[in-house]
Short mmCIF file of C-alpha atoms and ligand atoms in Angstrom, two decimals:
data_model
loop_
_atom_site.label_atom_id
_atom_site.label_comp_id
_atom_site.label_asym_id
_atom_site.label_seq_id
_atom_site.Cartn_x
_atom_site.Cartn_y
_atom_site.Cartn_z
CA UNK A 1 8.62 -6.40 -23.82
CA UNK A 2 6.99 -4.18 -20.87
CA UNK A 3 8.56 -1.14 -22.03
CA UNK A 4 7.64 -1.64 -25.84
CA UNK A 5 3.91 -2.34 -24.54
CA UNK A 6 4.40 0.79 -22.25
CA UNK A 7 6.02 2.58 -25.37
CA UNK A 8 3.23 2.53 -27.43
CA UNK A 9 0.55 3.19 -25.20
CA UNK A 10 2.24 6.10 -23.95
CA UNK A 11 1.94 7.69 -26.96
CA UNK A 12 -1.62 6.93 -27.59
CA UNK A 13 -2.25 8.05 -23.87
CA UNK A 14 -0.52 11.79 -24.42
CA UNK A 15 -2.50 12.44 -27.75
CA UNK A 16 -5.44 11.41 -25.46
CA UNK A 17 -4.87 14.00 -22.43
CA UNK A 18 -3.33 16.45 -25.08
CA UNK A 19 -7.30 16.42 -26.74
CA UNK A 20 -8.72 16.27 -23.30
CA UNK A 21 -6.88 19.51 -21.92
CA UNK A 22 -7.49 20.89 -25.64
CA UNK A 23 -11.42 20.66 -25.19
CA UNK A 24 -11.99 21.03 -21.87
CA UNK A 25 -9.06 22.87 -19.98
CA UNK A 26 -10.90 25.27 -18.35
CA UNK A 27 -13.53 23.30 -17.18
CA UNK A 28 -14.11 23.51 -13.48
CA UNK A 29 -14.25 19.80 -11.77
CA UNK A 30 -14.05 21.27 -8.35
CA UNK A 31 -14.95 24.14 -5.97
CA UNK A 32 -13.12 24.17 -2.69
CA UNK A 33 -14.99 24.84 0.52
CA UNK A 34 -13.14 26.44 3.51
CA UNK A 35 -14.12 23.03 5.42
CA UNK A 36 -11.83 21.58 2.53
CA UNK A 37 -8.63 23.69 2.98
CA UNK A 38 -8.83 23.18 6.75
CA UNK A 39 -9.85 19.63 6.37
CA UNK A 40 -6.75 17.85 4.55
CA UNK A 41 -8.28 18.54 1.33
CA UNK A 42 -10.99 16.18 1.57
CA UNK A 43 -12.61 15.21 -1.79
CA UNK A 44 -11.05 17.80 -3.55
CA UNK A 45 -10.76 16.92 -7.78
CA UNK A 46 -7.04 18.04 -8.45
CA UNK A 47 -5.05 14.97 -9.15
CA UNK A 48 -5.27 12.67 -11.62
CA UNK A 49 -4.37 8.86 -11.45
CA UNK A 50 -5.18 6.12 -14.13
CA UNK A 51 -3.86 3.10 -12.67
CA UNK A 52 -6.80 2.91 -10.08
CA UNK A 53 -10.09 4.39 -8.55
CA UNK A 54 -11.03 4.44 -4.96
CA UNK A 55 -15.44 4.45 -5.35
CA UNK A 56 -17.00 5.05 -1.79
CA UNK A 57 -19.61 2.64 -1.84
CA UNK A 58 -17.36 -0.20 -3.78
CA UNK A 59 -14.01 0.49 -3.11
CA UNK A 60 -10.77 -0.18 -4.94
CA UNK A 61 -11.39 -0.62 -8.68
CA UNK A 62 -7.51 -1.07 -10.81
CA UNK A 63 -7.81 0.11 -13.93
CA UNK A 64 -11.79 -1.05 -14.18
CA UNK A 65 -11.79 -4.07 -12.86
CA UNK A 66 -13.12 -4.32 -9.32
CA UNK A 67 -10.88 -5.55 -6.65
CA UNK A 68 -12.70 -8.75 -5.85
CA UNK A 69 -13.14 -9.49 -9.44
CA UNK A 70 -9.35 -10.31 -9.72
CA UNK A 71 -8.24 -11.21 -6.61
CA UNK A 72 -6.72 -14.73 -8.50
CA UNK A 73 -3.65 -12.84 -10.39
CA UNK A 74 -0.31 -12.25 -9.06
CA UNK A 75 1.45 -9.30 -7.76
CA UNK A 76 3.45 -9.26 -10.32
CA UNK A 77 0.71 -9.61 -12.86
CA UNK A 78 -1.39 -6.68 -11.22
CA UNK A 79 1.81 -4.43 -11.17
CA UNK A 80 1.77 -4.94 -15.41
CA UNK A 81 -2.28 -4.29 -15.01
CA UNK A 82 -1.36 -1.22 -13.19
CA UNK A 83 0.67 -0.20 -15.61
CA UNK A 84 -0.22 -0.76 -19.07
CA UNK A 85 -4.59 -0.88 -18.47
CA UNK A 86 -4.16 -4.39 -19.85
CA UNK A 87 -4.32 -8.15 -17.59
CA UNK A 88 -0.96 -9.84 -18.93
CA UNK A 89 -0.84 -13.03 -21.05
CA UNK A 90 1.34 -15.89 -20.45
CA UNK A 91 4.08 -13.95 -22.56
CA UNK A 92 3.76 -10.58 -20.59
CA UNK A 93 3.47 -12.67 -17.11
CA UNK A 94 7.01 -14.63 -17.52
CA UNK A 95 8.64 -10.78 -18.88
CA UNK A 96 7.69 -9.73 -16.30
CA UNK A 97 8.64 -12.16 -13.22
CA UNK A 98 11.81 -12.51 -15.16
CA UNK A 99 12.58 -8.79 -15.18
CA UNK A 100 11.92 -9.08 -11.14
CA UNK A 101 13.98 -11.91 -10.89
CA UNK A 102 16.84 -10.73 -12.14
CA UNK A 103 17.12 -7.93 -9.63
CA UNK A 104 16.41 -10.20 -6.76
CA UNK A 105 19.75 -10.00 -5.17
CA UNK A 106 20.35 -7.21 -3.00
CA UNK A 107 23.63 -4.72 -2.86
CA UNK A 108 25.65 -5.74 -0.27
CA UNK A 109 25.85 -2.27 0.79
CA UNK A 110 22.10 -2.28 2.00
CA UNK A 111 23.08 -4.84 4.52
CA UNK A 112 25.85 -3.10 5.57
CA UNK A 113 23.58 0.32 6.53
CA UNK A 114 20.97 -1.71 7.74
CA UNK A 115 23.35 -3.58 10.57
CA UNK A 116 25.13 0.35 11.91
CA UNK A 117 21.15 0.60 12.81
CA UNK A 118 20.28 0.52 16.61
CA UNK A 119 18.91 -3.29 17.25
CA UNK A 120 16.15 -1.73 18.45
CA UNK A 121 14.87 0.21 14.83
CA UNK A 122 11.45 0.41 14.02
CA UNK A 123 11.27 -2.06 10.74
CA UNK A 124 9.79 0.67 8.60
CA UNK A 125 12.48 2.77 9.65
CA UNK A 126 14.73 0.07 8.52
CA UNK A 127 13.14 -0.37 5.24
CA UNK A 128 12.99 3.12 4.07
CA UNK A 129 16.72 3.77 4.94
CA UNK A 130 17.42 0.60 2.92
CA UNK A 131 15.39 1.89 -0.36
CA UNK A 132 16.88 5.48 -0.20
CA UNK A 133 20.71 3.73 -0.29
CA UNK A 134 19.82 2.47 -3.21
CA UNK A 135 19.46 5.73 -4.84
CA UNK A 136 23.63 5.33 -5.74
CA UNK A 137 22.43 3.07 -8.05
CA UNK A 138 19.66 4.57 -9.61
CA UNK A 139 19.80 4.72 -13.49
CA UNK A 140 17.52 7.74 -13.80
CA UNK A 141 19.75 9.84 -12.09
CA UNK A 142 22.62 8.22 -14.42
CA UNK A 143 20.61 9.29 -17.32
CA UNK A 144 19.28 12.77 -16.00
CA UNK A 145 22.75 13.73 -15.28
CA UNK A 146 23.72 12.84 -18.99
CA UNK A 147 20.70 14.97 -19.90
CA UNK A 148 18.57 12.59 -21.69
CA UNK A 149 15.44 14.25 -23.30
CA UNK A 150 12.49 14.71 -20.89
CA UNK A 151 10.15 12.69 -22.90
CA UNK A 152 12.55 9.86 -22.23
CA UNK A 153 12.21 10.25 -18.34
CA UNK A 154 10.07 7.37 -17.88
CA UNK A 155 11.67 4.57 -19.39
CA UNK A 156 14.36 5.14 -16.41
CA UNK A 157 11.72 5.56 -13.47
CA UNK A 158 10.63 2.40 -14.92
CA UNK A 159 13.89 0.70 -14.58
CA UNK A 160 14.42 1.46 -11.40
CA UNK A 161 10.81 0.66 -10.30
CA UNK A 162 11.36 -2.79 -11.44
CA UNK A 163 15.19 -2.96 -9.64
CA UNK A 164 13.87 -1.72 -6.56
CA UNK A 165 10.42 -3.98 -6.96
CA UNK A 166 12.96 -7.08 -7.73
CA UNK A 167 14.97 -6.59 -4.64
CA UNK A 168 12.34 -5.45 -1.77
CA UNK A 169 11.09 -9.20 -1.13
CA UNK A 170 14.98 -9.92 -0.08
CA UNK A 171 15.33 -6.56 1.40
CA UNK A 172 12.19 -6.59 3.64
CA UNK A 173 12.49 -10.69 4.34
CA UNK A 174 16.21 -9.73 5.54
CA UNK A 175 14.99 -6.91 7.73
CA UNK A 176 13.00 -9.32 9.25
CA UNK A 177 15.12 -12.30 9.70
CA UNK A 178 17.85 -9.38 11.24
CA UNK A 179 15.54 -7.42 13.44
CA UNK A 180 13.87 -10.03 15.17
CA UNK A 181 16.60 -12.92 15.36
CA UNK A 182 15.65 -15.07 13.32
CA UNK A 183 19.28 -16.94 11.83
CA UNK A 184 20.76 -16.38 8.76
CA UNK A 185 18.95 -14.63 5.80
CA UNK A 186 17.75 -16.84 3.26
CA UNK A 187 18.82 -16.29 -0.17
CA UNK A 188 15.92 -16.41 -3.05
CA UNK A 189 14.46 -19.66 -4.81
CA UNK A 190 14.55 -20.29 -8.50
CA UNK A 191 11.35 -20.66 -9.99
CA UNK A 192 9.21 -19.10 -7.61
CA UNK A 193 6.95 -16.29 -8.12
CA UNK A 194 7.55 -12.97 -6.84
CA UNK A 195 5.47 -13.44 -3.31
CA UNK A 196 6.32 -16.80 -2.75
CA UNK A 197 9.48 -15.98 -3.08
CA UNK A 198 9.03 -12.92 -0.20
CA UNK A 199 7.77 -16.02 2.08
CA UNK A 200 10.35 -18.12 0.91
CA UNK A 201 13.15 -15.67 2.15
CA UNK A 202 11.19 -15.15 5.20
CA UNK A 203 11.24 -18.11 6.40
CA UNK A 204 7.89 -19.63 5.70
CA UNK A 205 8.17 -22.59 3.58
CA UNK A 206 4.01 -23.85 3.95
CA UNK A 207 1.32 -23.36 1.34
CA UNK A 208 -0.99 -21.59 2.59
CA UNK A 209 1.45 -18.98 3.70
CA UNK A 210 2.63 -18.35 0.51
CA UNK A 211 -1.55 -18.26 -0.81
CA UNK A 212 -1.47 -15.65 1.62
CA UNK A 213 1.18 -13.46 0.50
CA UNK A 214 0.25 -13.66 -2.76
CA UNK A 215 -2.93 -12.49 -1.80
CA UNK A 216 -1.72 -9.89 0.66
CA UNK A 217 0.61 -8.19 -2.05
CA UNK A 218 -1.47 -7.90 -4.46
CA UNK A 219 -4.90 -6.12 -2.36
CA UNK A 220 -1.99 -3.81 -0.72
CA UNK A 221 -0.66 -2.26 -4.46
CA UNK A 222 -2.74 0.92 -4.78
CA UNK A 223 -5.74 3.00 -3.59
CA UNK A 224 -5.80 5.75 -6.09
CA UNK A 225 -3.90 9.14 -5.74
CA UNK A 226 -4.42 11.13 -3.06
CA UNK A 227 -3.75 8.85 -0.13
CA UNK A 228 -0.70 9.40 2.20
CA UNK A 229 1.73 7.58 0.79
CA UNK A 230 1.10 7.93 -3.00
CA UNK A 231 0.15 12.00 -2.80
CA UNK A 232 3.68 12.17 -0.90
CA UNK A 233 5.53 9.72 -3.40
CA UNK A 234 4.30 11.50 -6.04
CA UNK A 235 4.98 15.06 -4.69
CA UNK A 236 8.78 14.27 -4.24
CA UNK A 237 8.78 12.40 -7.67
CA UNK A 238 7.51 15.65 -9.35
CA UNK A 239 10.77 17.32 -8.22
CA UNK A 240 12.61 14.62 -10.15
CA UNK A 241 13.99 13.28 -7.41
CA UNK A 242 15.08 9.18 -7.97
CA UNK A 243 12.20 6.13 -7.25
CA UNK A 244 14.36 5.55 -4.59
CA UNK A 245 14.02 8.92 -2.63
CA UNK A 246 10.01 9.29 -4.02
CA UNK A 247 8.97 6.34 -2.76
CA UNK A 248 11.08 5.97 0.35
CA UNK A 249 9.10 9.58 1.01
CA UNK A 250 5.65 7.76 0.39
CA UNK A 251 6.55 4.91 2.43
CA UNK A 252 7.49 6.90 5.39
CA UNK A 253 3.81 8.76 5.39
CA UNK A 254 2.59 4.83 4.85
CA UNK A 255 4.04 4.38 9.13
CA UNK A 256 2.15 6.81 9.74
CA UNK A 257 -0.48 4.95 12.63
CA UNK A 258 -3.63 6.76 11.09
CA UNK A 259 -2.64 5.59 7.50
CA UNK A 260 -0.06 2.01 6.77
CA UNK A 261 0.73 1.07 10.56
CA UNK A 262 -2.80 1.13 11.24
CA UNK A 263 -2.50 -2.62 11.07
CA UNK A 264 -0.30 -2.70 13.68
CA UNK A 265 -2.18 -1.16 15.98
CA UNK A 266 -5.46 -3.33 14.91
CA UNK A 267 -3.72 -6.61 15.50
CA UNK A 268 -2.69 -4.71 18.95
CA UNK A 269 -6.01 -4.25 19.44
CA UNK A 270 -7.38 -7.27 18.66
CA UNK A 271 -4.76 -8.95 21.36
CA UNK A 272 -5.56 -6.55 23.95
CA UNK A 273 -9.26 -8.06 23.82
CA UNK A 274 -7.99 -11.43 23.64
CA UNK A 275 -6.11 -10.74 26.80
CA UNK A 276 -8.83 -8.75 28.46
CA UNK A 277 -10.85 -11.73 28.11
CA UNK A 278 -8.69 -14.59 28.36
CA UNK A 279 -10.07 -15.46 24.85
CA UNK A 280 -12.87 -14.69 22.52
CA UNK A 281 -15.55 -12.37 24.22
CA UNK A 282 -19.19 -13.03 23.46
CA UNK A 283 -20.62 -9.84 21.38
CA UNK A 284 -22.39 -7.70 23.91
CA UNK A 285 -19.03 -7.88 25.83
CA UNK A 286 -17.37 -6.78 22.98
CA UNK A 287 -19.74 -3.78 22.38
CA UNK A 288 -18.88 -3.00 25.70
CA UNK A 289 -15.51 -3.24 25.32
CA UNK A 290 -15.74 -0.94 22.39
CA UNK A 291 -17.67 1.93 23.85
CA UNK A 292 -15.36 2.15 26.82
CA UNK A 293 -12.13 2.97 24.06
CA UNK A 294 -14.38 5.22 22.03
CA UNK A 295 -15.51 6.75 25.32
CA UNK A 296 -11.77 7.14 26.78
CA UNK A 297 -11.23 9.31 23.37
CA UNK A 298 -9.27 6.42 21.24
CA UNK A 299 -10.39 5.11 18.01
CA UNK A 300 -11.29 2.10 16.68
CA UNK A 301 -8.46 0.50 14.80
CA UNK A 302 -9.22 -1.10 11.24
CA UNK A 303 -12.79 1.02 10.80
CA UNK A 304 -13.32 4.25 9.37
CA UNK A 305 -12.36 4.94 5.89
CA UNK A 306 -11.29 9.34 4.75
CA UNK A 307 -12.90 8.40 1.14
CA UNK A 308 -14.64 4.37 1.54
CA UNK A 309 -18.34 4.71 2.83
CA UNK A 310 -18.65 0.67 2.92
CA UNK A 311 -16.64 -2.30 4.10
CA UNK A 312 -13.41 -2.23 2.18
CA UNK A 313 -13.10 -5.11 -0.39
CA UNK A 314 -10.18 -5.94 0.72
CA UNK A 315 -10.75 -6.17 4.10
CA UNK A 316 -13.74 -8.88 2.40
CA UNK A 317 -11.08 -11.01 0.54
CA UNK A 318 -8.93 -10.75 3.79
CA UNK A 319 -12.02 -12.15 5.48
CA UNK A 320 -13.12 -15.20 3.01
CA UNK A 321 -9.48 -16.19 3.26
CA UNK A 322 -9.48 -16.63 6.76
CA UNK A 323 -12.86 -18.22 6.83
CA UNK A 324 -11.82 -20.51 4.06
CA UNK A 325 -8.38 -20.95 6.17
CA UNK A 326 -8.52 -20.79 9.32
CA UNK A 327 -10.35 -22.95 11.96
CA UNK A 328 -11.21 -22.89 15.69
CA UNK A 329 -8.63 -19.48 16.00
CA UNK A 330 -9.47 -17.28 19.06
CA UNK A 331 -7.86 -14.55 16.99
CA UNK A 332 -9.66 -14.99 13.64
CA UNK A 333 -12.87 -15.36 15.68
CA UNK A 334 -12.39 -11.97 17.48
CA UNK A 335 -11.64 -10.23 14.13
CA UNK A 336 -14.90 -11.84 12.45
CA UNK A 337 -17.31 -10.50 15.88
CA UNK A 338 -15.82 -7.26 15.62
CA UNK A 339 -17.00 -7.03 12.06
CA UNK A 340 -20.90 -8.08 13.96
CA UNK A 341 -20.24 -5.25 16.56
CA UNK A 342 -18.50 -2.54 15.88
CA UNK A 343 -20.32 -1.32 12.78
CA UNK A 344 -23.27 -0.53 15.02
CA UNK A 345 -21.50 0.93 17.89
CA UNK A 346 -19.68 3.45 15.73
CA UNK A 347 -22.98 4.61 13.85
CA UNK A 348 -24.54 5.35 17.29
CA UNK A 349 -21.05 7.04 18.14
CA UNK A 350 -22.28 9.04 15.30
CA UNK A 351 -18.21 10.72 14.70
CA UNK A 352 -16.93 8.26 12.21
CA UNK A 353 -18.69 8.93 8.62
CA UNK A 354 -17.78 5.20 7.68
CA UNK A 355 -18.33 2.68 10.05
CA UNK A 356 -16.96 -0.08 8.24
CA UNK A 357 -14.13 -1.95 8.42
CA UNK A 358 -11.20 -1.11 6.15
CA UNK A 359 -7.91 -3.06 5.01
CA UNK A 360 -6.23 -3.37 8.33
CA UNK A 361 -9.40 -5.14 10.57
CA UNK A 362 -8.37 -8.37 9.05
CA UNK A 363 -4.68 -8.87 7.86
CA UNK A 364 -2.91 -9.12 11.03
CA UNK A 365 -4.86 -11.69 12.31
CA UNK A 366 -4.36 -14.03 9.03
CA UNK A 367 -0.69 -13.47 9.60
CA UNK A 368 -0.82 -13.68 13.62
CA UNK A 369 -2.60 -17.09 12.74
CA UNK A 370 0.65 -18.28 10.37
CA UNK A 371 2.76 -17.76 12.95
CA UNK A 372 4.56 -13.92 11.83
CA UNK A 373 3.68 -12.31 14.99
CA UNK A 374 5.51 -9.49 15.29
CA UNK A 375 3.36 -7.00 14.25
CA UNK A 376 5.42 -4.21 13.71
CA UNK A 377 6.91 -5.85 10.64
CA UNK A 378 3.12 -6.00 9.39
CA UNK A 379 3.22 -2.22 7.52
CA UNK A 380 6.58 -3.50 6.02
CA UNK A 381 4.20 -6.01 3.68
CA UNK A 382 2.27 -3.45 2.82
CA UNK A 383 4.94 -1.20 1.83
CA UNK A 384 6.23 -3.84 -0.31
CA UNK A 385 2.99 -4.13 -2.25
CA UNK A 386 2.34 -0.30 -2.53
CA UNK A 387 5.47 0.22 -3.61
CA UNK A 388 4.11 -1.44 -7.06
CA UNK A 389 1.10 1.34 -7.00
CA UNK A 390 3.56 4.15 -6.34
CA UNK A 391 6.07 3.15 -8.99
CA UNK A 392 3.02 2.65 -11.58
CA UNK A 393 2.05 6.07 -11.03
CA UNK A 394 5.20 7.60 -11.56
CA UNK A 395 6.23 6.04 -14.83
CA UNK A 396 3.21 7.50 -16.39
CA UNK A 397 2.99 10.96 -14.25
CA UNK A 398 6.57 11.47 -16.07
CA UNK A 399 5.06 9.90 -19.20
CA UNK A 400 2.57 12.61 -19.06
CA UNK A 401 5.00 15.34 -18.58
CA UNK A 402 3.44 16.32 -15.19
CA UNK A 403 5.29 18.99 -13.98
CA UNK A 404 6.28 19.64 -10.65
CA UNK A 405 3.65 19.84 -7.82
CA UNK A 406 2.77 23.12 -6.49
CA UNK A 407 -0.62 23.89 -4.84
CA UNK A 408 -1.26 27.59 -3.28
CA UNK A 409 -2.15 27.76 0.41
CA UNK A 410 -3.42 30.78 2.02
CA UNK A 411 -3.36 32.51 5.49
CA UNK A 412 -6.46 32.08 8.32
CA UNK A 413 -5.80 35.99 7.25
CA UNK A 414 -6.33 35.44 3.77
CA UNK A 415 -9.68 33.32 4.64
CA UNK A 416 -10.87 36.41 7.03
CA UNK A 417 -10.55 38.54 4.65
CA UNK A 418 -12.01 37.04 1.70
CA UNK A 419 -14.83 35.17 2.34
N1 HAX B 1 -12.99 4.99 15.76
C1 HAX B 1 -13.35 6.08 16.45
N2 HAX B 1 -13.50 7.30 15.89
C2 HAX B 1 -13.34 7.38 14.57
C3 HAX B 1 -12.99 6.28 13.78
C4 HAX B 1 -12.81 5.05 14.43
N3 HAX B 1 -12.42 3.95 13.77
N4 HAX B 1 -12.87 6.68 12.50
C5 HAX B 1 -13.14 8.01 12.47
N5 HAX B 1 -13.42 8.43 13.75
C6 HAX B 1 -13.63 9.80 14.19
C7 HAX B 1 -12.42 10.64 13.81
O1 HAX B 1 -11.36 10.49 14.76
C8 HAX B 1 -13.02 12.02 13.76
O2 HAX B 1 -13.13 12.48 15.10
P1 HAX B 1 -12.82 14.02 15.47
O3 HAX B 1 -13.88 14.79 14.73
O4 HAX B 1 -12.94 14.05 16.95
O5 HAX B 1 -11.44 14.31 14.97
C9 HAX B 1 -14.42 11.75 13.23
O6 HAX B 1 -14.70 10.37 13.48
C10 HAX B 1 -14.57 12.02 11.75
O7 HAX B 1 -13.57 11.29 11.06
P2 HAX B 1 -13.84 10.78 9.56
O8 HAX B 1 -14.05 11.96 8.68
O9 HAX B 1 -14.87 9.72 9.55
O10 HAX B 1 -12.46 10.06 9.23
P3 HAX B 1 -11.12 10.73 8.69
O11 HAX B 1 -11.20 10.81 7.21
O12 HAX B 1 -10.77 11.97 9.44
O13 HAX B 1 -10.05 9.62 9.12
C11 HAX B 1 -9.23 7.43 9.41
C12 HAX B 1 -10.00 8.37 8.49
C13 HAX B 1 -8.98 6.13 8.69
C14 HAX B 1 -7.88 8.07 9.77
C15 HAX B 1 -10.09 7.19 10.68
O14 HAX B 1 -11.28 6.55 10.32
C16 HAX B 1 -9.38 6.39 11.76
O15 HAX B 1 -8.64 6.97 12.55
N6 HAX B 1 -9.58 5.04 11.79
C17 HAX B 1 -8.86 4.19 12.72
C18 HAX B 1 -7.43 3.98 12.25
C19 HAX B 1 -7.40 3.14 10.99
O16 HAX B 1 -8.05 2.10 10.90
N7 HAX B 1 -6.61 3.57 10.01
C20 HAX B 1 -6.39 2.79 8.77
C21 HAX B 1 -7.03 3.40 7.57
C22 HAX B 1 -6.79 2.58 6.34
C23 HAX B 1 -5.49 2.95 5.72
O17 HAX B 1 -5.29 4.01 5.17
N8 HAX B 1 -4.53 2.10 5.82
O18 HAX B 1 -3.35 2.40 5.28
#
């Protein structure tokens, strides 16, 4: 059903772009500033992405509809938003959790590379090792080796999006039931939806937890683009390389500490104040608190934003859960005075250009509060969700034809001499 949806709005999409580069082509949408080239292309205009849009002074918007507008659906029904433009109906919702569920199960041979690891691996680490061995069973390299025509390329990316998608709730839930002791892995429920399931197989059988994962997976999916893990996922893609290898790629620049593990480190942070104090500090001695770590040259974990110039709507949703949630939590209640303080200390710090919070401030301490505490599973959750982003944007870059990625860089030299 998905790929007949897909199928015909593909087509409608090409004759679209093929009128768009038609009449405008050579229309400039950018000029690139030295500052730029030396500045990790900063709000240059040479990508294009349709399944969402990252506004600086609103945040995520997926495919139109703001992010706190829909915060209700699914994972699994944002993934088919993602992809097709269009919120799913009861019909498209079921297709679509059944397609997941019936690549729940995971190759034995994922466990089997995941247990020569040393005890000791870095979850991510874990996780991206276990996506790339899945690559032996990738059907778009089964089909590109037969030479099926190009135009055909997606309908295979798309496949495996949805095998890998189907089997990284049981893949991440065993990483974490095997790296940090936790008994036996638990095999998937039937009739569960695709995050409940993830908390399921984790271990966590309450409510609330699974309210939480459903929210957690879906505000994780996708931030346009450019960002870390989707410009790398995307770069490797172009090359043709499997889902498996492309988004393994992403999801290594996603544990990165300035990009996915940055929630990590915030929930780190976060504890280190709790400790400091033995507890919740009033504000001013959290000010203080923060202007010694800006003044010893570290940053702020969870604010700060390279395109956001407000506080990130998802960090909001985070928030509202928690306040909804969560009662009388030392934790919670350092997360929510942070949002009072640090704001203002980081605008009279005067380095940061957004002094807002973004997506990490708030997420560890929701799951902290649920009792998953080791925090340097947290990036694996949000690999999980992005995952659904990266895929999206990959079955329609090879839709489009996109070819492979290629920008020109030039020598300090080159900028001497020419400017
Ligand atoms: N605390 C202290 N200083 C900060 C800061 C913060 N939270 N955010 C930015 N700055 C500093 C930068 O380090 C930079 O200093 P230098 O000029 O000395 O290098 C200066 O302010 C200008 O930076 P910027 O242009 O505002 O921000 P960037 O686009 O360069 O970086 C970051 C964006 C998110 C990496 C940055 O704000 C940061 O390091 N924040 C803390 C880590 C964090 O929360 N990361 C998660 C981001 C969300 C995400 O992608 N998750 O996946």
């Amino acid at each position: 059903m998905l790929q007949k949806v897909l199928s015909e709005k593909i087509s409608h999409w090409q004759d679209e772009i093929h009128t768009v580069l038609e009449q405008a082509g050579e229309k400039k949408i950018s000029d690139v500033s030295v500052n730029q080239a030396y500045g990790g292309m900063r709000g240059i205009k040479g990508l294009i992405c349709e399944t969402s849009a990252v506004s600086a002074d609103k945040g995520l918007i997926i495919r139109g509809y703001p992010l706190l507008e829909i915060t209700q659906l699914l994972p699994e029904e944002v993934f088919y938003l993602l992809l097709t433009g269009d919120l799913p109906d009861q019909a498209a919702k079921e297709d679509i959790q059944n397609q997941l569920n019936a690549h729940n199960n995971v190759p034995e041979y994922v466990w089997n590379v995941l247990s020569s690891l040393p005890d000791d691996s870095h979850p991510m680490t874990m996780l991206t090792i276990a996506i790339q061995s899945m690559q032996v069973d990738s059907e778009f390299v089964k089909k590109y080796d037969k030479g099926v025509p190009k135009k055909d390329y997606w309908k295979w990316t798309l496949d495996d999006g949805i095998r890998l998608i189907g089997a990284l709730p049981g893949i991440a839930a065993g990483i974490y039931r095997m790296r940090f002791n936790k008994g036996e892995r638990i095999e998937p429920g039937n009739n569960l939806d695709w995050a409940g399931n993830y908390a399921h197989m984790l271990g966590f059988e309450g409510d609330d937890f699974k309210k939480l994962m459903r929210l957690y997976l879906m505000l994780h999916c996708d931030h346009e683009g450019g960002n870390v893990s989707a410009f790398s996922s995307l770069t490797v893609s172009s090359a043709l390389s499997s889902p498996f290898l492309s988004v393994a790629a992403g999801l290594n620049g996603l544990a990165g500490p300035l990009h996915g593990l940055a929630n990590q480190e915030c929930l780190k942070f976060v504890l280190e104040v709790h400790d400091y104090f033995n507890g919740a500090p009033d504000k001013q001695e959290l000010e203080k608190f923060c202007w010694d770590r800006l003044q010893n040259g570290r940053v702020i974990p969870g604010y700060g934003h390279a395109v956001l110039r407000c506080p990130d709507p998802r960090f909001t949703a985070f928030l509202s859960f928690g306040k909804k949630h969560i009662i009388n939590d030392n934790i919670f209640s350092i997360v929510e005075k942070l949002y009072e303080v640090a704001p203002n200390v980081l605008k009279e710090h005067g380095k940061a250009k957004n002094p807002w919070p973004n997506v990490d401030a708030a997420s560890g301490s929701l799951l902290y509060f649920y009792g998953l505490k080791e925090f340097n599973y947290y990036t694996v959750l949000f690999s999980i969700s992005r995952t659904m982003g990266i895929i999206s944007q990959m079955v329609i870059n090879r839709a489009m034809g996109i070819p492979i990625m290629r920008p020109k860089s030039i020598t300090t030299e080159w900028v001497k001499k020419n400017t």
